[in-house]
XYZ file of C-alpha atoms in Angstrom:
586
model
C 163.571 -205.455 125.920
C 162.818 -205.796 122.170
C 159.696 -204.684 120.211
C 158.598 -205.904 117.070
C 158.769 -202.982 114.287
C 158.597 -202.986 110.629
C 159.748 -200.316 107.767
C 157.655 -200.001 104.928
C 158.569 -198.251 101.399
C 155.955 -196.424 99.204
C 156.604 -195.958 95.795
C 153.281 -193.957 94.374
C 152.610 -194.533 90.512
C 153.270 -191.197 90.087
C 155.210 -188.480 92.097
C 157.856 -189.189 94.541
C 158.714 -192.260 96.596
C 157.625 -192.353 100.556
C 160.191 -194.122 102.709
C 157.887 -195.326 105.986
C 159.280 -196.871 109.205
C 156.928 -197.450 111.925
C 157.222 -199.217 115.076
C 155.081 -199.634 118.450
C 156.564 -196.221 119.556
C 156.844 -194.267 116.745
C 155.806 -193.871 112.568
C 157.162 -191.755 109.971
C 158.069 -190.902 106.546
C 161.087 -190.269 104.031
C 160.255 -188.686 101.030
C 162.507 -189.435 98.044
C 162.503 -189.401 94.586
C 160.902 -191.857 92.269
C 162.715 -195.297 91.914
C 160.876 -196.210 89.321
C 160.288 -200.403 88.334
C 162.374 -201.171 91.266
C 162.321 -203.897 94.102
C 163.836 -204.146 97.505
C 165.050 -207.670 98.683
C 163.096 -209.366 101.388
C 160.390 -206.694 101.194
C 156.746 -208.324 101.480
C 155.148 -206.899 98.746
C 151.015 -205.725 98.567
C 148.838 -202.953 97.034
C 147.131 -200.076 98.770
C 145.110 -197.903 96.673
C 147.429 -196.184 94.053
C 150.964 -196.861 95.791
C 152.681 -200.027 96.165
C 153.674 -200.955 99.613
C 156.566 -202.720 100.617
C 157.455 -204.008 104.264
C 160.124 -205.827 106.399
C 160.096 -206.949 109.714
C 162.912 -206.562 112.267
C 163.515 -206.009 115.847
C 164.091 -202.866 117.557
C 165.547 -202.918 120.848
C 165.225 -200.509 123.530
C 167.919 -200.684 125.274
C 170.206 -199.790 122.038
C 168.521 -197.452 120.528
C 170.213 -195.330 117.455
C 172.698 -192.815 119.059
C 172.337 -188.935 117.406
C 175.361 -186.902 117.200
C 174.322 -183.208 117.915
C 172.550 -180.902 120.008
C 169.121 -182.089 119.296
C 169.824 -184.704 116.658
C 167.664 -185.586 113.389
C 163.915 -185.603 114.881
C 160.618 -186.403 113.700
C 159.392 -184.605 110.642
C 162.644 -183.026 109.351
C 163.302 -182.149 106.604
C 166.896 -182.551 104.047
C 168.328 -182.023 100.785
C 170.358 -185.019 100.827
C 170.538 -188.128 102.868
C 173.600 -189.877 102.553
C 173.784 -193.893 103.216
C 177.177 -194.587 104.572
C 179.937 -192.258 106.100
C 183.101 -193.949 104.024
C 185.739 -191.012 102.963
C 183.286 -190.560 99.833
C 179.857 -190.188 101.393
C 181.504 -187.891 104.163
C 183.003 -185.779 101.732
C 179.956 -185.397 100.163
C 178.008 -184.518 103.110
C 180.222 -181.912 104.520
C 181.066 -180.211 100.898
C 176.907 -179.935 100.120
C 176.475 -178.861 104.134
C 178.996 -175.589 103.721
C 177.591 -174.973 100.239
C 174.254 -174.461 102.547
C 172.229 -177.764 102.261
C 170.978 -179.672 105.120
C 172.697 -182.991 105.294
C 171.209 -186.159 106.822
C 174.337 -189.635 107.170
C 172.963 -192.698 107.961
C 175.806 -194.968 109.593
C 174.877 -198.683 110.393
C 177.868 -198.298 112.457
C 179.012 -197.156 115.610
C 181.675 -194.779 114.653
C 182.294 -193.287 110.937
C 184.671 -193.702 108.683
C 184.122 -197.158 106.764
C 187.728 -199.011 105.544
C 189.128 -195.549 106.315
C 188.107 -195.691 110.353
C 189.554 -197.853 113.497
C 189.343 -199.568 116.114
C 190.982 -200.274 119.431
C 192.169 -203.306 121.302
C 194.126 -203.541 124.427
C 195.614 -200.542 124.346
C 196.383 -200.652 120.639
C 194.386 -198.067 117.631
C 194.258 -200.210 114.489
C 193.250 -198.302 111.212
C 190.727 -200.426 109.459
C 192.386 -199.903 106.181
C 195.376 -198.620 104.701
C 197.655 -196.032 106.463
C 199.112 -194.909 103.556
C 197.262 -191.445 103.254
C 197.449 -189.571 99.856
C 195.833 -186.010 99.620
C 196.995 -184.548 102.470
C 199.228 -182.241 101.948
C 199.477 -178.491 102.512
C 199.768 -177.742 98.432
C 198.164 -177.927 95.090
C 194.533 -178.952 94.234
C 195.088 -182.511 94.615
C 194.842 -182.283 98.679
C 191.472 -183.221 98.741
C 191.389 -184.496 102.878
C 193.002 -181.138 103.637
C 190.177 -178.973 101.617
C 187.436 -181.232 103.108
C 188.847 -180.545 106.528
C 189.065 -177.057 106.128
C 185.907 -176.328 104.943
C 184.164 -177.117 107.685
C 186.826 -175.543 110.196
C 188.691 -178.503 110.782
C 192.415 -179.121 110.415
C 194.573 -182.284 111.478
C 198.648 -182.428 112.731
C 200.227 -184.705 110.467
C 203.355 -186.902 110.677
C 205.107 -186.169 106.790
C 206.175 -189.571 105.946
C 209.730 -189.725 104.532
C 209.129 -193.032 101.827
C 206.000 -193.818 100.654
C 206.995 -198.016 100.663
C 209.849 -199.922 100.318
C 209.450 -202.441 97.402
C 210.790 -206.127 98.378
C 210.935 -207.959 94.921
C 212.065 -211.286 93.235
C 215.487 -211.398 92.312
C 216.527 -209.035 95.257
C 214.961 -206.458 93.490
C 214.623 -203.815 95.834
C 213.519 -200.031 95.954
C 212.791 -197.518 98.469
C 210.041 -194.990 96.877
C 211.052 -191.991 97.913
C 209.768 -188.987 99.219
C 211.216 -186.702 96.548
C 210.786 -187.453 93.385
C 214.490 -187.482 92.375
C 215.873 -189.548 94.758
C 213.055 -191.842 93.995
C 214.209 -191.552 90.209
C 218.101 -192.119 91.370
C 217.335 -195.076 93.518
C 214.800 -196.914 90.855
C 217.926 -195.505 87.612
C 220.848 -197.102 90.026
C 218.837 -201.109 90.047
C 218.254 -200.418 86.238
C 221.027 -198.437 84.782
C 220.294 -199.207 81.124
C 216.536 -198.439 81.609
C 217.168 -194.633 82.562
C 215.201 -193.197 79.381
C 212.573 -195.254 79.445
C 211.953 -194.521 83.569
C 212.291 -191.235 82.672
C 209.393 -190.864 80.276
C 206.567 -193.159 81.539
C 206.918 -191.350 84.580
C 207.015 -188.347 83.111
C 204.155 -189.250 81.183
C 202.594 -189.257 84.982
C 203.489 -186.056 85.911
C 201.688 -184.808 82.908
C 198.292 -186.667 83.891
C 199.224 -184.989 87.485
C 199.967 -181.428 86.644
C 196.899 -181.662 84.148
C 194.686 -182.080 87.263
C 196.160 -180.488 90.001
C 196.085 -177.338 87.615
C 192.225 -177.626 87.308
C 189.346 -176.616 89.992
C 188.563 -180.031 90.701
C 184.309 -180.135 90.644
C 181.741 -182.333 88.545
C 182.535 -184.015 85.485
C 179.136 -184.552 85.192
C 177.941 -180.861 85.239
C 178.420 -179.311 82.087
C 178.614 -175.147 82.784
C 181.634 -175.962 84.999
C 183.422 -178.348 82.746
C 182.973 -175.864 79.485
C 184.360 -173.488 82.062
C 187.479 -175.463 82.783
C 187.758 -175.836 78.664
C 187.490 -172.092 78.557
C 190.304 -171.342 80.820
C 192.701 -174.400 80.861
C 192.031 -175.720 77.534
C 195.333 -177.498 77.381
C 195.214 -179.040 80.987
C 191.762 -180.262 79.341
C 192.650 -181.770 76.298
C 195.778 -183.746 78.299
C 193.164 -185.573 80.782
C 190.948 -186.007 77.522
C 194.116 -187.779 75.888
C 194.800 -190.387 78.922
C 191.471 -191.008 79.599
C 191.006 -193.616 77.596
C 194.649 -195.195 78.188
C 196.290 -197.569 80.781
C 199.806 -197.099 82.314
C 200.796 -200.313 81.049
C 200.368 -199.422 77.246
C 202.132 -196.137 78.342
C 204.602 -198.047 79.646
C 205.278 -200.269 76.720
C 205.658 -197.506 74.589
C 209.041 -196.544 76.540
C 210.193 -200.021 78.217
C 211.330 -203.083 77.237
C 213.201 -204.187 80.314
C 210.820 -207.483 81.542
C 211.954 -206.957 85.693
C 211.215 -203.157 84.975
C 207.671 -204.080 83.503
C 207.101 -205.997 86.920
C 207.883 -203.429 89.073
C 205.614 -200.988 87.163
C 202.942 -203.559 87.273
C 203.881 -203.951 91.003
C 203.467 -199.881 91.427
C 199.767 -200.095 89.777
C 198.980 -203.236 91.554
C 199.584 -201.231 94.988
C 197.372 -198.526 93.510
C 194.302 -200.314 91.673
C 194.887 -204.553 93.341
C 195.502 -205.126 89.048
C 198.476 -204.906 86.943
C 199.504 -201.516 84.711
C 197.678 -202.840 81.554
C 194.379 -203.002 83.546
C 195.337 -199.535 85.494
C 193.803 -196.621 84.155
C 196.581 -193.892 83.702
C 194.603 -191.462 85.646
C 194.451 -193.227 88.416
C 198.449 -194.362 88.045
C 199.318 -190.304 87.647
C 197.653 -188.998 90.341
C 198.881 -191.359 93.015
C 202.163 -192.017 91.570
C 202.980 -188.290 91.698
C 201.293 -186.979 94.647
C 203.531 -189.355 96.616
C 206.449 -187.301 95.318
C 204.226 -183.365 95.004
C 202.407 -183.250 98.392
C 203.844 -186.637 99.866
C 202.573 -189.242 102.361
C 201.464 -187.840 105.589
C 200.020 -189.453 108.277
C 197.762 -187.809 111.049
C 198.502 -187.924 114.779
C 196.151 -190.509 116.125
C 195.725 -192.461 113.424
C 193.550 -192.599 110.017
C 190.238 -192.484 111.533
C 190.795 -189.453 113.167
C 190.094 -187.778 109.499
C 186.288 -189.522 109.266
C 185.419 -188.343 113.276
C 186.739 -184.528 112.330
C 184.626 -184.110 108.559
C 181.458 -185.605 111.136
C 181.939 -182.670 113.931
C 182.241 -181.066 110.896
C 179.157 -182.068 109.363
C 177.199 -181.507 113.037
C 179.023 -177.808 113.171
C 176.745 -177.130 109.451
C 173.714 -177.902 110.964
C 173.704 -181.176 109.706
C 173.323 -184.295 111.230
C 174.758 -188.014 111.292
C 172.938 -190.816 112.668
C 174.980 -194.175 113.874
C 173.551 -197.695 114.155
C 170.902 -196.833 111.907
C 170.877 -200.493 109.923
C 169.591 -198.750 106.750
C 169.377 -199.273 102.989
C 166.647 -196.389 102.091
C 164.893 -196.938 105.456
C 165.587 -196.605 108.967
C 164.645 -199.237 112.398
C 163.136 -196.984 114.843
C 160.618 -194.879 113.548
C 161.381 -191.251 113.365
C 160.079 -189.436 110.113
C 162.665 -187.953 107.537
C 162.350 -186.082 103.988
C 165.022 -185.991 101.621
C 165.088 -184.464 98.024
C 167.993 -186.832 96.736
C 169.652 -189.788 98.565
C 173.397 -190.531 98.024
C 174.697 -194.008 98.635
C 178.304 -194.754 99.881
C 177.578 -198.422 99.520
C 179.357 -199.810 96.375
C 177.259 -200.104 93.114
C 176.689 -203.577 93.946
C 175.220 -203.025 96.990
C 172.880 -200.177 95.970
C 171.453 -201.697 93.406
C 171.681 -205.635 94.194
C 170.821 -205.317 97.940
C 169.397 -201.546 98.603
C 167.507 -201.509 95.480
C 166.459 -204.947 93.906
C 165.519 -204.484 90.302
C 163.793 -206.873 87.864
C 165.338 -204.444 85.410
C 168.497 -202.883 85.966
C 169.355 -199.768 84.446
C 170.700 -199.590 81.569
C 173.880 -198.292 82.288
C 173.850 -200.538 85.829
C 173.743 -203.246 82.946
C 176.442 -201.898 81.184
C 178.807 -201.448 84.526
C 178.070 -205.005 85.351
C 179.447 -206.432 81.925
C 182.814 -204.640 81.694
C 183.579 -204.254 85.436
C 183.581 -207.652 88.685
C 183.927 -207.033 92.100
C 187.981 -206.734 92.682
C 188.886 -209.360 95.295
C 188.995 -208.817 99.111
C 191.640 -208.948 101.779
C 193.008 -210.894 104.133
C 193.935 -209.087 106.818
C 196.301 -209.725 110.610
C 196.351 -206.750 113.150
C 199.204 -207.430 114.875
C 200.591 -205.893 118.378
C 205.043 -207.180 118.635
C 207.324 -206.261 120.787
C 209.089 -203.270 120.112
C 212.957 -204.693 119.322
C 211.960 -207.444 116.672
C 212.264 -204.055 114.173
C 215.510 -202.591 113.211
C 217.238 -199.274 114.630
C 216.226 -198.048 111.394
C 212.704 -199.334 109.460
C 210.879 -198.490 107.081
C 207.235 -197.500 107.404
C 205.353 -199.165 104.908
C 206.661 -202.388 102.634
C 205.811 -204.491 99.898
C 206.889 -207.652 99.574
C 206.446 -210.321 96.924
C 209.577 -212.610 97.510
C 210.291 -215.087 94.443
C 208.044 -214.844 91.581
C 206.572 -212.178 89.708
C 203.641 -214.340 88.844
C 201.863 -214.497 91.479
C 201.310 -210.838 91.959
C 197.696 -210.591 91.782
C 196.956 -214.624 93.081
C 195.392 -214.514 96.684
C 198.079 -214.761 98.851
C 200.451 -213.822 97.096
C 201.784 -210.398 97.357
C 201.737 -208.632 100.907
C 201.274 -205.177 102.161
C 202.324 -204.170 105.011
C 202.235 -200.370 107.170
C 203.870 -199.938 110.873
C 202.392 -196.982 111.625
C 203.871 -196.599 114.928
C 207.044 -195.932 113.297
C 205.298 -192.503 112.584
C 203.048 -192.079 115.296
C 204.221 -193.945 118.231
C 201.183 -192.769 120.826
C 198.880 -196.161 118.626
C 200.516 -198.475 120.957
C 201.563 -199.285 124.118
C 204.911 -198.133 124.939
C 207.741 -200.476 123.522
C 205.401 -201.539 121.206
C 204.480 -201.826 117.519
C 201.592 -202.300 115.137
C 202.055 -204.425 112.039
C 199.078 -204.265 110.206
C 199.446 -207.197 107.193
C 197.364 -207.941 104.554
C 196.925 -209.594 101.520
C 194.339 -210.327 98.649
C 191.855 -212.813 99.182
C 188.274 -214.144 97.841
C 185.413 -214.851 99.851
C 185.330 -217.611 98.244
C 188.184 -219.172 99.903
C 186.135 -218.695 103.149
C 182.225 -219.344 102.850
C 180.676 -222.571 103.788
C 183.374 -223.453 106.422
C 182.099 -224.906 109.878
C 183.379 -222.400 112.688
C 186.271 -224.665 114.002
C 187.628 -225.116 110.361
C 187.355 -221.261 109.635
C 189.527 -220.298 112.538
C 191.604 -222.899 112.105
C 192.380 -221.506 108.129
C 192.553 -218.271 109.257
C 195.325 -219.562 111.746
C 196.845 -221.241 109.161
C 197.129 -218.774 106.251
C 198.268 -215.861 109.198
C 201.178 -218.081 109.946
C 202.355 -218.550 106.644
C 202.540 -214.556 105.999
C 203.716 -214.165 109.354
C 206.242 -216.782 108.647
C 207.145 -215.300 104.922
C 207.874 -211.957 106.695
C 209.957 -213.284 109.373
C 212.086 -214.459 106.616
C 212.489 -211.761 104.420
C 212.090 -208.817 107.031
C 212.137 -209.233 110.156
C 213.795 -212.302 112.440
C 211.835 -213.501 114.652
C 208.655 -211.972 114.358
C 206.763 -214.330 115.319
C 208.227 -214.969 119.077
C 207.583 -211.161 119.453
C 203.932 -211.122 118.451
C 201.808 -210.284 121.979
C 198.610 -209.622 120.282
C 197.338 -210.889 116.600
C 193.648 -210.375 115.112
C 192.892 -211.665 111.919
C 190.176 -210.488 109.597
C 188.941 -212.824 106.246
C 186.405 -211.158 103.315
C 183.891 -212.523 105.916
C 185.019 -209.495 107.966
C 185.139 -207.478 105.703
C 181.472 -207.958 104.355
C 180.187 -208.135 107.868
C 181.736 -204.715 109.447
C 181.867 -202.460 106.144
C 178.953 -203.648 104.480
C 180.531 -204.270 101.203
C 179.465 -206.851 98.782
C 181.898 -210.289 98.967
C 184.068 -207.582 100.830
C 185.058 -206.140 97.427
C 187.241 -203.263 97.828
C 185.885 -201.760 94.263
C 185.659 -202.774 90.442
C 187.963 -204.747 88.686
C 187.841 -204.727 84.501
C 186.953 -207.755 83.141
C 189.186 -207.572 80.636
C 191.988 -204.612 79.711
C 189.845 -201.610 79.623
C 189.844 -198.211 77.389
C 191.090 -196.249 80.542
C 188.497 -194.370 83.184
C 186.348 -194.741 79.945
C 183.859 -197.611 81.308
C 183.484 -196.135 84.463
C 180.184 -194.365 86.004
C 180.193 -191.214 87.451
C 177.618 -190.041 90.628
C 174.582 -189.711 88.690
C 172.828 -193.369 88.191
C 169.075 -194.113 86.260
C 166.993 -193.439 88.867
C 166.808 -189.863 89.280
C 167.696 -188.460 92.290
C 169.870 -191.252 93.358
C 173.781 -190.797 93.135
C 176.756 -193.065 94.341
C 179.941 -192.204 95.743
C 182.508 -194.793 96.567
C 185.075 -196.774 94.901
C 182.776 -198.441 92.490
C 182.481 -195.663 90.386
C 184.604 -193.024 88.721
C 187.767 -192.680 89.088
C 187.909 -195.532 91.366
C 190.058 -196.828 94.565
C 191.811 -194.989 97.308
C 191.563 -192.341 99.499
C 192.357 -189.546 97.558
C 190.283 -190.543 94.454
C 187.283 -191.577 96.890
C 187.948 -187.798 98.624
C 187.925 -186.915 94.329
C 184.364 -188.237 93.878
C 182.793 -186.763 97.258
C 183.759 -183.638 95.670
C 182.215 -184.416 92.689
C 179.035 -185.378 93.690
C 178.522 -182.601 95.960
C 178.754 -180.337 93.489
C 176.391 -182.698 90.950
C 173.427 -182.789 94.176
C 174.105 -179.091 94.698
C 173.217 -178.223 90.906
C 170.443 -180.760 90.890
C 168.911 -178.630 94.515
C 169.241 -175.141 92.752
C 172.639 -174.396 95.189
C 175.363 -174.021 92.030
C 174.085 -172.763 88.246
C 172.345 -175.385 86.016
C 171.747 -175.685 82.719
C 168.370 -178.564 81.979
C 169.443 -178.210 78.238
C 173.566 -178.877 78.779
C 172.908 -181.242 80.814
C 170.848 -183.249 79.138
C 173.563 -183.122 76.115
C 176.169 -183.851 78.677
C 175.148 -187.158 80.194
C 173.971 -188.671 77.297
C 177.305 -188.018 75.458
C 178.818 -189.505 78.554
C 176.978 -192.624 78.577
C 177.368 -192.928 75.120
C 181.124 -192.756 75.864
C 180.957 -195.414 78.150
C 179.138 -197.581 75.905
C 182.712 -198.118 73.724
C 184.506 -199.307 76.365
């Protein structure tokens, strides 16, 4: 049985915005802050009084109504410091670091479990992770293991599988490495292909670990809140002034300044690519020194069960703070059945394309929305096979995770033309049936490639393309492969816009041209006060453990903003405008 229901958005002309749902069986309100000249898409638009009213209509069905995690679940009338839109690694993060520091945490998930590209999902007897396997962050040691502090501070703790290579490198002119665990057998392996280039390997990666030690020395909290950044001056004034230094720098300059080896080049451009999906001149050297040393400091480890095990622990997590996460609530800044809700601030998870081109619709942009938007495009999508095989088409002895990019180094960053692939049954063997394997492939791709296709010519490309990576890896890898394959699911940018909500099925920005660094890039605070992103659209950008980074961030930011940490109007006024100046010269 369906019912016709309708949500409706207030913003007053002055004061705070009310976010109304109401339905046949229920109405209510979400108070936010003020969006200001903004517009949501598909929103009938009409006056009432002094507020503007917005509505949309939509169906609410009965018999699948929103499932509440908790003892009592968010009701009617409550009350929150922070609703966050989207339970990716970021907005969880978020949630559960501003729940222990005491605030009361509302996540609205359109889906039915959490976890975004960093959950799963199971077919016929098989537990896929979403997106990668390759789990940076969780270690045991440093500052840098950002899952493991998020875990623990809301009591929760994983078993882990340490991973003894992070990926074995398959490159053109049989160029191939085996990234080691620790660092100097890493260093010999990479030293013994490139003899003459031992100096310069030497010092651009030891131009990493500086970047690394810089941060994993440092409490790692809000850029954007100045009495803990002066702080971090004050004590670690060195550790400072290094991150200040590479901020505005790309691995690929770095690595200029040391190499001059052309097949050495490539595979440094292959490392970033792996990292950031662009080569090292467009790679900020943050982002290239924190995951190209972690790898090597607290090492790859993968957690019993599988990857979305991490996202289902932070949300018992969350539940355990007296907080509360909703799932297939089909939100932007509204919900679909009704109930009433009041937040002080609202966080999105949804990348800054999303928020502000399909949450929020403006006429006018923000200015530094604007800005974002002119140095940064959406990085391409994936193409993406999850594969069940037959257990003996692997060698005695394989590798976890591999990339392979067979003959030319040109094609690196074309669609198609590199591929990624993890086995994480190699590591955790309970993900499949027994005498099985997963092979989860994939491989960049643009939704271009796939919109406007009738059905029958969709699935047959998809069929198409999986056979020629399937093919390519039988070749270079593994013999056949493809007899052994006994189950095969392939996902196109199409999936991934559909399932994680993500615009085109970007997986994050992508610099127009080569950037100044981390420079260009937006931190959690946005125009419109009391809204704040987390995700990989904003600073310091992809992966797990930089995603884990800005949840941290931003919890501290929100907690500042809701009188939970110290906060200085004056500072931080000073602060964010020399900021977005900053960005301004990128």
């Amino acid at each position: 049985m369906s019912l016709g229901c309708y949500q409706t958005i207030q913003f007053p002309r002055n004061g705070k915005a009310r976010f109304l749902s109401c339905s046949p069986l229920k109405s209510s309100h979400l108070t936010g802050n003020k969006i200001g000249s903004v517009k949501f898409r598909n929103f009938q638009v009409f006056q009432r009084r002094k507020g503007i009213i917005m509505r949309l209509k939509s169906m609410l069905s009965v018999d699948s109504m929103v499932e509440i995690e908790g003892e009592e679940g968010a009701s009617t009338g409550s009350k929150y410091d922070a609703i966050v839109i989207g339970s990716g690694m970021g907005g969880l993060v978020a949630a559960t670091q501003l729940a222990v520091k005491g605030a009361k945490v509302l996540v609205l998930e359109k889906y039915v479990i959490p976890g975004g590209s960093s959950g799963y999902y199971q077919r016929d007897g098989y537990t896929f992770d979403v997106g990668s396997s390759v789990m940076f962050g969780f270690s045991d040691k440093g500052n840098l293991d950002l899952i493991t502090q998020a875990l623990a501070a809301v009591g929760r703790e994983m078993e882990v599988i340490p991973d003894p290579t992070t990926v074995h490198i398959h490159l053109p002119n049989n160029l191939s490495v085996l990234v080691h665990r620790a660092y100097s057998e890493f260093i010999e392996e990479l030293t013994s292909k490139l003899p003459h280039e031992k100096e310069g390997i030497l010092k651009f990666y030891g131009e990493c670990w500086k970047v690394y030690n810089a941060l994993n020395s440092l409490e790692l909290k809000s850029l954007e809140e100045p009495i803990y950044l002066f702080g971090q001056f004050f004590h670690k004034p060195l550790e400072c002034c290094t991150l200040a230094y590479y901020l505005p720098q790309n691995a690929g300059d770095i690595a200029r300044k040391y190499v001059k080896d052309p097949q050495l080049l490539s595979f440094i451009d292959t490392e970033c690519f792996i990292v950031s999906t662009v080569n090292a001149l467009r790679t900020p050297m943050i982002n290239a020194g924190m995951v190209l040393c972690d790898r090597h400091f607290g090492g790859i480890n993968y957690p019993v069960g599988g990857v979305g095990g991490i996202a289902e622990s932070l949300a018992e997590g969350l539940i355990d703070q007296s907080s509360e996460i909703l799932y297939w609530a089909n939100v932007g800044v509204r919900l679909s059945d009704g109930r009433e809700f009041f937040a002080r601030t609202i966080i999105s998870n949804a990348t800054r394309w999303d928020t502000f081109g399909k949450l929020l619709k403006g006429e006018n942009l923000p200015k530094e929305e604007e800005n974002f938007q002119k140095v940064y495009i959406k990085a391409p999508s994936f193409l993406s096979i999850h594969m069940g095989v037959k257990g003996d088409v692997l060698p005695p002895v394989t590798d976890c995770h591999h990339f392979v990019l067979e003959d030319d180094w040109t094609i690196l960053e074309e669609p198609y033309g590199s591929i990624f692939l993890s086995i994480p049954t190699i590591l955790d063997s309970s993900l499949a049936p027994k005498g099985r394997h997963i092979l989860h492939l994939f491989t960049t791709s643009s939704i271009e490639d796939w919109e406007g296709l009738p059905p029958k010519d969709y699935e047959a490309k998809k069929e198409l393309i999986a056979e020629e990576i399937i093919r390519r890896l039988e070749k270079k890898l593994f013999p056949g492969l493809k007899s052994s394959i006994v189950f095969n699911e392939v996902g196109t940018p199409k999936t991934h816009r559909r399932f994680l909500a993500r615009d085109m099925g970007t997986y994050g920005p992508m610099p127009r041209q080569i950037p100044k660094g981390l420079l260009g890039m937006p931190f959690n605070t946005t125009g419109i006060s009391g809204l704040y992103c987390v995700g990989d659209s904003c600073f310091p950008g992809q992966g797990v453990i930089a995603v884990a980074f800005l949840g941290v961030m931003c919890a501290h930011r929100v907690a500042a903003d809701i009188g939970l940490e110290k906060k200085s109007p004056v500072l931080d006024t000073a602060l964010l405008g020399l900021l977005g100046w900053l960005r301004t010269l990128a």
